[in-house]
mmCIF file with all atom_site columns, C-alpha atoms and ligand atoms in Angstrom:
data_model
loop_
_atom_site.group_PDB
_atom_site.id
_atom_site.type_symbol
_atom_site.label_atom_id
_atom_site.label_alt_id
_atom_site.label_comp_id
_atom_site.label_asym_id
_atom_site.label_entity_id
_atom_site.label_seq_id
_atom_site.pdbx_PDB_ins_code
_atom_site.Cartn_x
_atom_site.Cartn_y
_atom_site.Cartn_z
_atom_site.occupancy
_atom_site.B_iso_or_equiv
_atom_site.pdbx_formal_charge
_atom_site.auth_seq_id
_atom_site.auth_comp_id
_atom_site.auth_asym_id
_atom_site.auth_atom_id
_atom_site.pdbx_PDB_model_num
ATOM   1   C  CA  . MET A 1 1   ? -3.373  -56.803 -47.893 1.00 55.00 ? 1   MET A CA  1
ATOM   2   C  CA  . ALA A 1 2   ? -6.760  -55.670 -46.606 1.00 63.00 ? 2   ALA A CA  1
ATOM   3   C  CA  . PHE A 1 3   ? -5.421  -55.841 -43.086 1.00 64.00 ? 3   PHE A CA  1
ATOM   4   C  CA  . ILE A 1 4   ? -2.513  -53.519 -43.823 1.00 65.00 ? 4   ILE A CA  1
ATOM   5   C  CA  . GLU A 1 5   ? -4.807  -51.089 -45.617 1.00 69.00 ? 5   GLU A CA  1
ATOM   6   C  CA  . LYS A 1 6   ? -7.108  -51.101 -42.639 1.00 70.00 ? 6   LYS A CA  1
ATOM   7   C  CA  . MET A 1 7   ? -4.162  -50.477 -40.318 1.00 65.00 ? 7   MET A CA  1
ATOM   8   C  CA  . GLY A 1 8   ? -3.128  -47.519 -42.444 1.00 66.00 ? 8   GLY A CA  1
ATOM   9   C  CA  . ASP A 1 9   ? -6.640  -46.141 -42.339 1.00 68.00 ? 9   ASP A CA  1
ATOM   10  C  CA  . THR A 1 10  ? -6.721  -46.448 -38.574 1.00 67.00 ? 10  THR A CA  1
ATOM   11  C  CA  . LEU A 1 11  ? -3.339  -44.739 -38.174 1.00 64.00 ? 11  LEU A CA  1
ATOM   12  C  CA  . PHE A 1 12  ? -4.499  -41.980 -40.529 1.00 66.00 ? 12  PHE A CA  1
ATOM   13  C  CA  . ASN A 1 13  ? -7.659  -41.457 -38.524 1.00 67.00 ? 13  ASN A CA  1
ATOM   14  C  CA  . MET A 1 14  ? -5.730  -41.466 -35.244 1.00 67.00 ? 14  MET A CA  1
ATOM   15  C  CA  . GLY A 1 15  ? -3.424  -38.790 -36.602 1.00 70.00 ? 15  GLY A CA  1
ATOM   16  C  CA  . LYS A 1 16  ? -6.417  -36.787 -37.645 1.00 71.00 ? 16  LYS A CA  1
ATOM   17  C  CA  . ASP A 1 17  ? -7.904  -37.132 -34.155 1.00 84.00 ? 17  ASP A CA  1
ATOM   18  C  CA  . VAL A 1 18  ? -4.670  -35.966 -32.550 1.00 85.00 ? 18  VAL A CA  1
ATOM   19  C  CA  . SER A 1 19  ? -4.390  -32.865 -34.698 1.00 89.00 ? 19  SER A CA  1
ATOM   20  C  CA  . GLN A 1 20  ? -8.079  -32.131 -34.227 1.00 91.00 ? 20  GLN A CA  1
ATOM   21  C  CA  . LYS A 1 21  ? -7.655  -32.486 -30.504 1.00 90.00 ? 21  LYS A CA  1
ATOM   22  C  CA  . ALA A 1 22  ? -4.641  -30.151 -30.550 1.00 90.00 ? 22  ALA A CA  1
ATOM   23  C  CA  . LYS A 1 23  ? -6.725  -27.620 -32.433 1.00 91.00 ? 23  LYS A CA  1
ATOM   24  C  CA  . ASP A 1 24  ? -9.527  -27.964 -29.899 1.00 92.00 ? 24  ASP A CA  1
ATOM   25  C  CA  . MET A 1 25  ? -7.084  -27.579 -27.028 1.00 91.00 ? 25  MET A CA  1
ATOM   26  C  CA  . SER A 1 26  ? -5.553  -24.415 -28.411 1.00 92.00 ? 26  SER A CA  1
ATOM   27  C  CA  . GLY A 1 27  ? -9.060  -23.139 -29.116 1.00 94.00 ? 27  GLY A CA  1
ATOM   28  C  CA  . ILE A 1 28  ? -10.015 -23.802 -25.493 1.00 95.00 ? 28  ILE A CA  1
ATOM   29  C  CA  . ALA A 1 29  ? -6.838  -22.145 -24.240 1.00 96.00 ? 29  ALA A CA  1
ATOM   30  C  CA  . LYS A 1 30  ? -7.550  -19.083 -26.366 1.00 96.00 ? 30  LYS A CA  1
ATOM   31  C  CA  . LEU A 1 31  ? -11.130 -18.914 -25.116 1.00 97.00 ? 31  LEU A CA  1
ATOM   32  C  CA  . LYS A 1 32  ? -9.963  -19.265 -21.535 1.00 97.00 ? 32  LYS A CA  1
ATOM   33  C  CA  . LEU A 1 33  ? -7.502  -16.419 -22.024 1.00 97.00 ? 33  LEU A CA  1
ATOM   34  C  CA  . ASN A 1 34  ? -10.260 -14.257 -23.483 1.00 98.00 ? 34  ASN A CA  1
ATOM   35  C  CA  . ILE A 1 35  ? -12.543 -15.126 -20.580 1.00 98.00 ? 35  ILE A CA  1
ATOM   36  C  CA  . ARG A 1 36  ? -9.835  -14.171 -18.081 1.00 98.00 ? 36  ARG A CA  1
ATOM   37  C  CA  . ALA A 1 37  ? -9.206  -10.886 -19.867 1.00 98.00 ? 37  ALA A CA  1
ATOM   38  C  CA  . LYS A 1 38  ? -12.920 -10.062 -19.765 1.00 98.00 ? 38  LYS A CA  1
ATOM   39  C  CA  . GLU A 1 39  ? -13.105 -11.083 -16.100 1.00 98.00 ? 39  GLU A CA  1
ATOM   40  C  CA  . ASP A 1 40  ? -10.209 -8.755  -15.306 1.00 98.00 ? 40  ASP A CA  1
ATOM   41  C  CA  . PHE A 1 41  ? -11.974 -5.994  -17.192 1.00 98.00 ? 41  PHE A CA  1
ATOM   42  C  CA  . VAL A 1 42  ? -15.200 -6.535  -15.236 1.00 98.00 ? 42  VAL A CA  1
ATOM   43  C  CA  . LYS A 1 43  ? -13.216 -6.612  -11.979 1.00 98.00 ? 43  LYS A CA  1
ATOM   44  C  CA  . ALA A 1 44  ? -11.583 -3.296  -12.841 1.00 98.00 ? 44  ALA A CA  1
ATOM   45  C  CA  . GLN A 1 45  ? -15.032 -1.787  -13.526 1.00 98.00 ? 45  GLN A CA  1
ATOM   46  C  CA  . TYR A 1 46  ? -16.332 -3.139  -10.210 1.00 98.00 ? 46  TYR A CA  1
ATOM   47  C  CA  . MET A 1 47  ? -13.338 -1.564  -8.511  1.00 97.00 ? 47  MET A CA  1
ATOM   48  C  CA  . GLU A 1 48  ? -13.975 1.816   -10.106 1.00 98.00 ? 48  GLU A CA  1
ATOM   49  C  CA  . ILE A 1 49  ? -17.641 1.666   -9.057  1.00 97.00 ? 49  ILE A CA  1
ATOM   50  C  CA  . GLY A 1 50  ? -16.628 0.688   -5.517  1.00 95.00 ? 50  GLY A CA  1
ATOM   51  C  CA  . LYS A 1 51  ? -14.089 3.494   -5.317  1.00 96.00 ? 51  LYS A CA  1
ATOM   52  C  CA  . ALA A 1 52  ? -16.602 6.043   -6.606  1.00 97.00 ? 52  ALA A CA  1
ATOM   53  C  CA  . TYR A 1 53  ? -19.171 4.762   -4.087  1.00 95.00 ? 53  TYR A CA  1
ATOM   54  C  CA  . TYR A 1 54  ? -16.655 4.985   -1.255  1.00 95.00 ? 54  TYR A CA  1
ATOM   55  C  CA  . GLU A 1 55  ? -15.617 8.508   -2.178  1.00 95.00 ? 55  GLU A CA  1
ATOM   56  C  CA  . ARG A 1 56  ? -19.243 9.668   -2.572  1.00 95.00 ? 56  ARG A CA  1
ATOM   57  C  CA  . HIS A 1 57  ? -20.444 8.189   0.738   1.00 94.00 ? 57  HIS A CA  1
ATOM   58  C  CA  . ARG A 1 58  ? -17.328 8.606   2.876   1.00 90.00 ? 58  ARG A CA  1
ATOM   59  C  CA  . GLY A 1 59  ? -18.272 9.906   6.320   1.00 88.00 ? 59  GLY A CA  1
ATOM   60  C  CA  . GLU A 1 60  ? -21.931 9.049   5.822   1.00 90.00 ? 60  GLU A CA  1
ATOM   61  C  CA  . GLU A 1 61  ? -23.815 6.217   7.447   1.00 89.00 ? 61  GLU A CA  1
ATOM   62  C  CA  . THR A 1 62  ? -23.923 3.329   4.994   1.00 88.00 ? 62  THR A CA  1
ATOM   63  C  CA  . PRO A 1 63  ? -24.847 -0.336  5.207   1.00 91.00 ? 63  PRO A CA  1
ATOM   64  C  CA  . GLU A 1 64  ? -21.198 -1.030  4.366   1.00 90.00 ? 64  GLU A CA  1
ATOM   65  C  CA  . GLN A 1 65  ? -19.891 0.864   7.407   1.00 92.00 ? 65  GLN A CA  1
ATOM   66  C  CA  . GLU A 1 66  ? -17.562 -1.934  8.471   1.00 93.00 ? 66  GLU A CA  1
ATOM   67  C  CA  . ARG A 1 67  ? -15.923 -2.085  5.062   1.00 93.00 ? 67  ARG A CA  1
ATOM   68  C  CA  . PHE A 1 68  ? -15.660 1.705   4.970   1.00 95.00 ? 68  PHE A CA  1
ATOM   69  C  CA  . ASP A 1 69  ? -13.895 1.669   8.338   1.00 95.00 ? 69  ASP A CA  1
ATOM   70  C  CA  . LEU A 1 70  ? -11.495 -1.021  7.138   1.00 96.00 ? 70  LEU A CA  1
ATOM   71  C  CA  . ILE A 1 71  ? -10.662 1.021   4.042   1.00 95.00 ? 71  ILE A CA  1
ATOM   72  C  CA  . ASP A 1 72  ? -10.135 4.151   6.167   1.00 95.00 ? 72  ASP A CA  1
ATOM   73  C  CA  . GLU A 1 73  ? -7.812  2.227   8.470   1.00 96.00 ? 73  GLU A CA  1
ATOM   74  C  CA  . ALA A 1 74  ? -5.823  0.771   5.578   1.00 97.00 ? 74  ALA A CA  1
ATOM   75  C  CA  . LEU A 1 75  ? -5.489  4.168   3.876   1.00 96.00 ? 75  LEU A CA  1
ATOM   76  C  CA  . GLU A 1 76  ? -4.273  5.711   7.138   1.00 96.00 ? 76  GLU A CA  1
ATOM   77  C  CA  . ALA A 1 77  ? -1.730  2.916   7.565   1.00 97.00 ? 77  ALA A CA  1
ATOM   78  C  CA  . ILE A 1 78  ? -0.501  3.462   3.994   1.00 97.00 ? 78  ILE A CA  1
ATOM   79  C  CA  . GLU A 1 79  ? -0.101  7.189   4.623   1.00 93.00 ? 79  GLU A CA  1
ATOM   80  C  CA  . GLU A 1 80  ? 1.799   6.531   7.834   1.00 95.00 ? 80  GLU A CA  1
ATOM   81  C  CA  . MET A 1 81  ? 4.154   4.077   6.151   1.00 96.00 ? 81  MET A CA  1
ATOM   82  C  CA  . GLU A 1 82  ? 4.747   6.499   3.278   1.00 93.00 ? 82  GLU A CA  1
ATOM   83  C  CA  . MET A 1 83  ? 5.687   9.139   5.851   1.00 91.00 ? 83  MET A CA  1
ATOM   84  C  CA  . GLN A 1 84  ? 8.074   6.642   7.452   1.00 93.00 ? 84  GLN A CA  1
ATOM   85  C  CA  . ILE A 1 85  ? 9.723   5.999   4.078   1.00 94.00 ? 85  ILE A CA  1
ATOM   86  C  CA  . LEU A 1 86  ? 10.153  9.750   3.542   1.00 92.00 ? 86  LEU A CA  1
ATOM   87  C  CA  . GLU A 1 87  ? 11.645  10.094  7.016   1.00 91.00 ? 87  GLU A CA  1
ATOM   88  C  CA  . LEU A 1 88  ? 14.079  7.233   6.404   1.00 93.00 ? 88  LEU A CA  1
ATOM   89  C  CA  . LYS A 1 89  ? 15.075  8.802   3.076   1.00 91.00 ? 89  LYS A CA  1
ATOM   90  C  CA  . GLY A 1 90  ? 15.624  12.167  4.738   1.00 90.00 ? 90  GLY A CA  1
ATOM   91  C  CA  . ALA A 1 91  ? 12.876  13.631  2.587   1.00 91.00 ? 91  ALA A CA  1
ATOM   92  C  CA  . ARG A 1 92  ? 9.396   15.116  2.950   1.00 87.00 ? 92  ARG A CA  1
ATOM   93  C  CA  . LYS A 1 93  ? 6.412   16.103  0.858   1.00 88.00 ? 93  LYS A CA  1
ATOM   94  C  CA  . CYS A 1 94  ? 5.973   19.594  -0.535  1.00 90.00 ? 94  CYS A CA  1
ATOM   95  C  CA  . PRO A 1 95  ? 2.734   21.040  0.915   1.00 89.00 ? 95  PRO A CA  1
ATOM   96  C  CA  . GLY A 1 96  ? 2.185   22.868  -2.378  1.00 90.00 ? 96  GLY A CA  1
ATOM   97  C  CA  . CYS A 1 97  ? 2.401   20.104  -4.976  1.00 92.00 ? 97  CYS A CA  1
ATOM   98  C  CA  . GLY A 1 98  ? 3.065   16.905  -3.030  1.00 88.00 ? 98  GLY A CA  1
ATOM   99  C  CA  . ALA A 1 99  ? 6.433   16.344  -4.667  1.00 90.00 ? 99  ALA A CA  1
ATOM   100 C  CA  . GLU A 1 100 ? 9.192   14.677  -2.690  1.00 89.00 ? 100 GLU A CA  1
ATOM   101 C  CA  . THR A 1 101 ? 11.763  17.195  -1.522  1.00 89.00 ? 101 THR A CA  1
ATOM   102 C  CA  . SER A 1 102 ? 14.902  17.057  0.534   1.00 88.00 ? 102 SER A CA  1
ATOM   103 C  CA  . ASP A 1 103 ? 14.623  17.547  4.280   1.00 85.00 ? 103 ASP A CA  1
ATOM   104 C  CA  . THR A 1 104 ? 17.036  20.477  4.058   1.00 88.00 ? 104 THR A CA  1
ATOM   105 C  CA  . ALA A 1 105 ? 15.659  22.201  0.926   1.00 88.00 ? 105 ALA A CA  1
ATOM   106 C  CA  . GLU A 1 106 ? 14.353  25.728  1.448   1.00 90.00 ? 106 GLU A CA  1
ATOM   107 C  CA  . TYR A 1 107 ? 12.218  25.729  -1.696  1.00 91.00 ? 107 TYR A CA  1
ATOM   108 C  CA  . CYS A 1 108 ? 10.411  22.967  -3.619  1.00 92.00 ? 108 CYS A CA  1
ATOM   109 C  CA  . SER A 1 109 ? 12.372  22.227  -6.775  1.00 90.00 ? 109 SER A CA  1
ATOM   110 C  CA  . VAL A 1 110 ? 9.147   21.403  -8.641  1.00 92.00 ? 110 VAL A CA  1
ATOM   111 C  CA  . CYS A 1 111 ? 6.722   24.237  -7.778  1.00 93.00 ? 111 CYS A CA  1
ATOM   112 C  CA  . GLY A 1 112 ? 8.937   26.678  -5.864  1.00 91.00 ? 112 GLY A CA  1
ATOM   113 C  CA  . THR A 1 113 ? 6.870   26.673  -2.682  1.00 91.00 ? 113 THR A CA  1
ATOM   114 C  CA  . LYS A 1 114 ? 8.883   27.931  0.296   1.00 90.00 ? 114 LYS A CA  1
ATOM   115 C  CA  . LEU A 1 115 ? 9.355   25.038  2.661   1.00 88.00 ? 115 LEU A CA  1
ATOM   116 C  CA  . SER A 1 116 ? 9.335   25.517  6.401   1.00 79.00 ? 116 SER A CA  1
ATOM   117 C  CA  . VAL A 1 117 ? 12.768  25.006  7.908   1.00 68.00 ? 117 VAL A CA  1
ATOM   118 C  CA  . VAL A 1 118 ? 12.975  22.131  10.351  1.00 57.00 ? 118 VAL A CA  1
ATOM   119 C  CA  . VAL A 1 119 ? 13.737  23.636  13.768  1.00 57.00 ? 119 VAL A CA  1
ATOM   120 C  CA  . GLU A 1 120 ? 16.228  21.491  15.627  1.00 56.00 ? 120 GLU A CA  1
ATOM   121 C  CA  . GLU A 1 121 ? 16.578  21.705  19.384  1.00 57.00 ? 121 GLU A CA  1
ATOM   122 C  CA  . GLU A 1 122 ? 19.692  23.554  20.423  1.00 56.00 ? 122 GLU A CA  1
ATOM   123 C  CA  . PRO A 1 123 ? 22.183  21.203  22.058  1.00 57.00 ? 123 PRO A CA  1
ATOM   124 C  CA  . GLU A 1 124 ? 23.239  23.836  24.656  1.00 54.00 ? 124 GLU A CA  1
ATOM   125 C  CA  . GLU A 1 125 ? 19.738  24.035  26.110  1.00 50.00 ? 125 GLU A CA  1
ATOM   126 C  CA  . GLU A 1 126 ? 19.623  20.256  26.362  1.00 49.00 ? 126 GLU A CA  1
ATOM   127 C  CA  . LYS A 1 127 ? 22.875  20.258  28.359  1.00 49.00 ? 127 LYS A CA  1
ATOM   128 C  CA  . ASP A 1 128 ? 21.559  22.867  30.794  1.00 51.00 ? 128 ASP A CA  1
ATOM   129 C  CA  . ALA A 1 129 ? 18.372  20.927  31.280  1.00 49.00 ? 129 ALA A CA  1
ATOM   130 C  CA  . ALA A 1 130 ? 20.331  17.771  32.008  1.00 49.00 ? 130 ALA A CA  1
ATOM   131 C  CA  . ILE A 1 131 ? 22.427  19.499  34.662  1.00 51.00 ? 131 ILE A CA  1
ATOM   132 C  CA  . GLU A 1 132 ? 19.328  20.900  36.348  1.00 50.00 ? 132 GLU A CA  1
ATOM   133 C  CA  . PHE A 1 133 ? 17.814  17.433  36.532  1.00 50.00 ? 133 PHE A CA  1
ATOM   134 C  CA  . GLU A 1 134 ? 20.951  16.051  38.150  1.00 51.00 ? 134 GLU A CA  1
ATOM   135 C  CA  . PHE A 1 135 ? 20.456  18.274  41.183  1.00 51.00 ? 135 PHE A CA  1
ATOM   136 C  CA  . GLU A 1 136 ? 16.800  17.504  41.635  1.00 50.00 ? 136 GLU A CA  1
ATOM   137 C  CA  . PRO A 1 137 ? 17.031  13.843  42.707  1.00 52.00 ? 137 PRO A CA  1
ATOM   138 C  CA  . THR A 1 138 ? 19.536  14.783  45.448  1.00 50.00 ? 138 THR A CA  1
ATOM   139 C  CA  . ASP A 1 139 ? 17.085  17.279  46.966  1.00 51.00 ? 139 ASP A CA  1
ATOM   140 C  CA  . ALA A 1 140 ? 14.256  14.808  46.691  1.00 48.00 ? 140 ALA A CA  1
ATOM   141 C  CA  . LYS A 1 141 ? 16.307  12.147  48.470  1.00 50.00 ? 141 LYS A CA  1
ATOM   142 C  CA  . GLU A 1 142 ? 17.043  14.440  51.403  1.00 51.00 ? 142 GLU A CA  1
ATOM   143 C  CA  . ASP A 1 143 ? 13.377  15.316  51.660  1.00 52.00 ? 143 ASP A CA  1
ATOM   144 C  CA  . GLU A 1 144 ? 12.477  11.648  51.677  1.00 52.00 ? 144 GLU A CA  1
ATOM   145 C  CA  . GLU A 1 145 ? 14.916  10.936  54.496  1.00 52.00 ? 145 GLU A CA  1
ATOM   146 C  CA  . LYS A 1 146 ? 13.445  13.757  56.571  1.00 52.00 ? 146 LYS A CA  1
ATOM   147 C  CA  . ILE A 1 147 ? 9.948   12.452  55.959  1.00 53.00 ? 147 ILE A CA  1
ATOM   148 C  CA  . GLY A 1 148 ? 11.132  8.971   56.940  1.00 48.00 ? 148 GLY A CA  1
ATOM   149 C  CA  . ASP A 1 149 ? 12.331  10.238  60.379  1.00 55.00 ? 149 ASP A CA  1
HETATM 150 ZN ZN1 . LIG B 2 .   ? 6.109   21.681  -4.686  1.00 90.28 ? 1   LIG B ZN1 1
#
């Protein structure tokens, strides 16, 4: 019977090891999560410092000039794309408060700023211009032929 008792002991100890290991693993996982959270926090602080540095030294000569230029370029590209989105949506930004307003609105619905009316080219003028251009090539052709002789 000593053998069976020993077997039982071993099984008991193995079970204990498994549960201990599970506890260790969940402890490690928790610690890793906490580490990641702290790393994210530090990263966010770094970012704030970097942003403050950029804003304070923008336009100055700095040892990080290349990075400054890259940020400037990226910010310009973002602004351009945001303008494109507004254009596609038939909207624009209020110069007073920056709110998005309709292309056809006379006043900003948020702050009441009077919005400049978009001046569209008159179609009649375009027609006249087109007719004028039609005559021009004919004259030019005649001149060319004369020059050729
Ligand atoms: Zn406004």
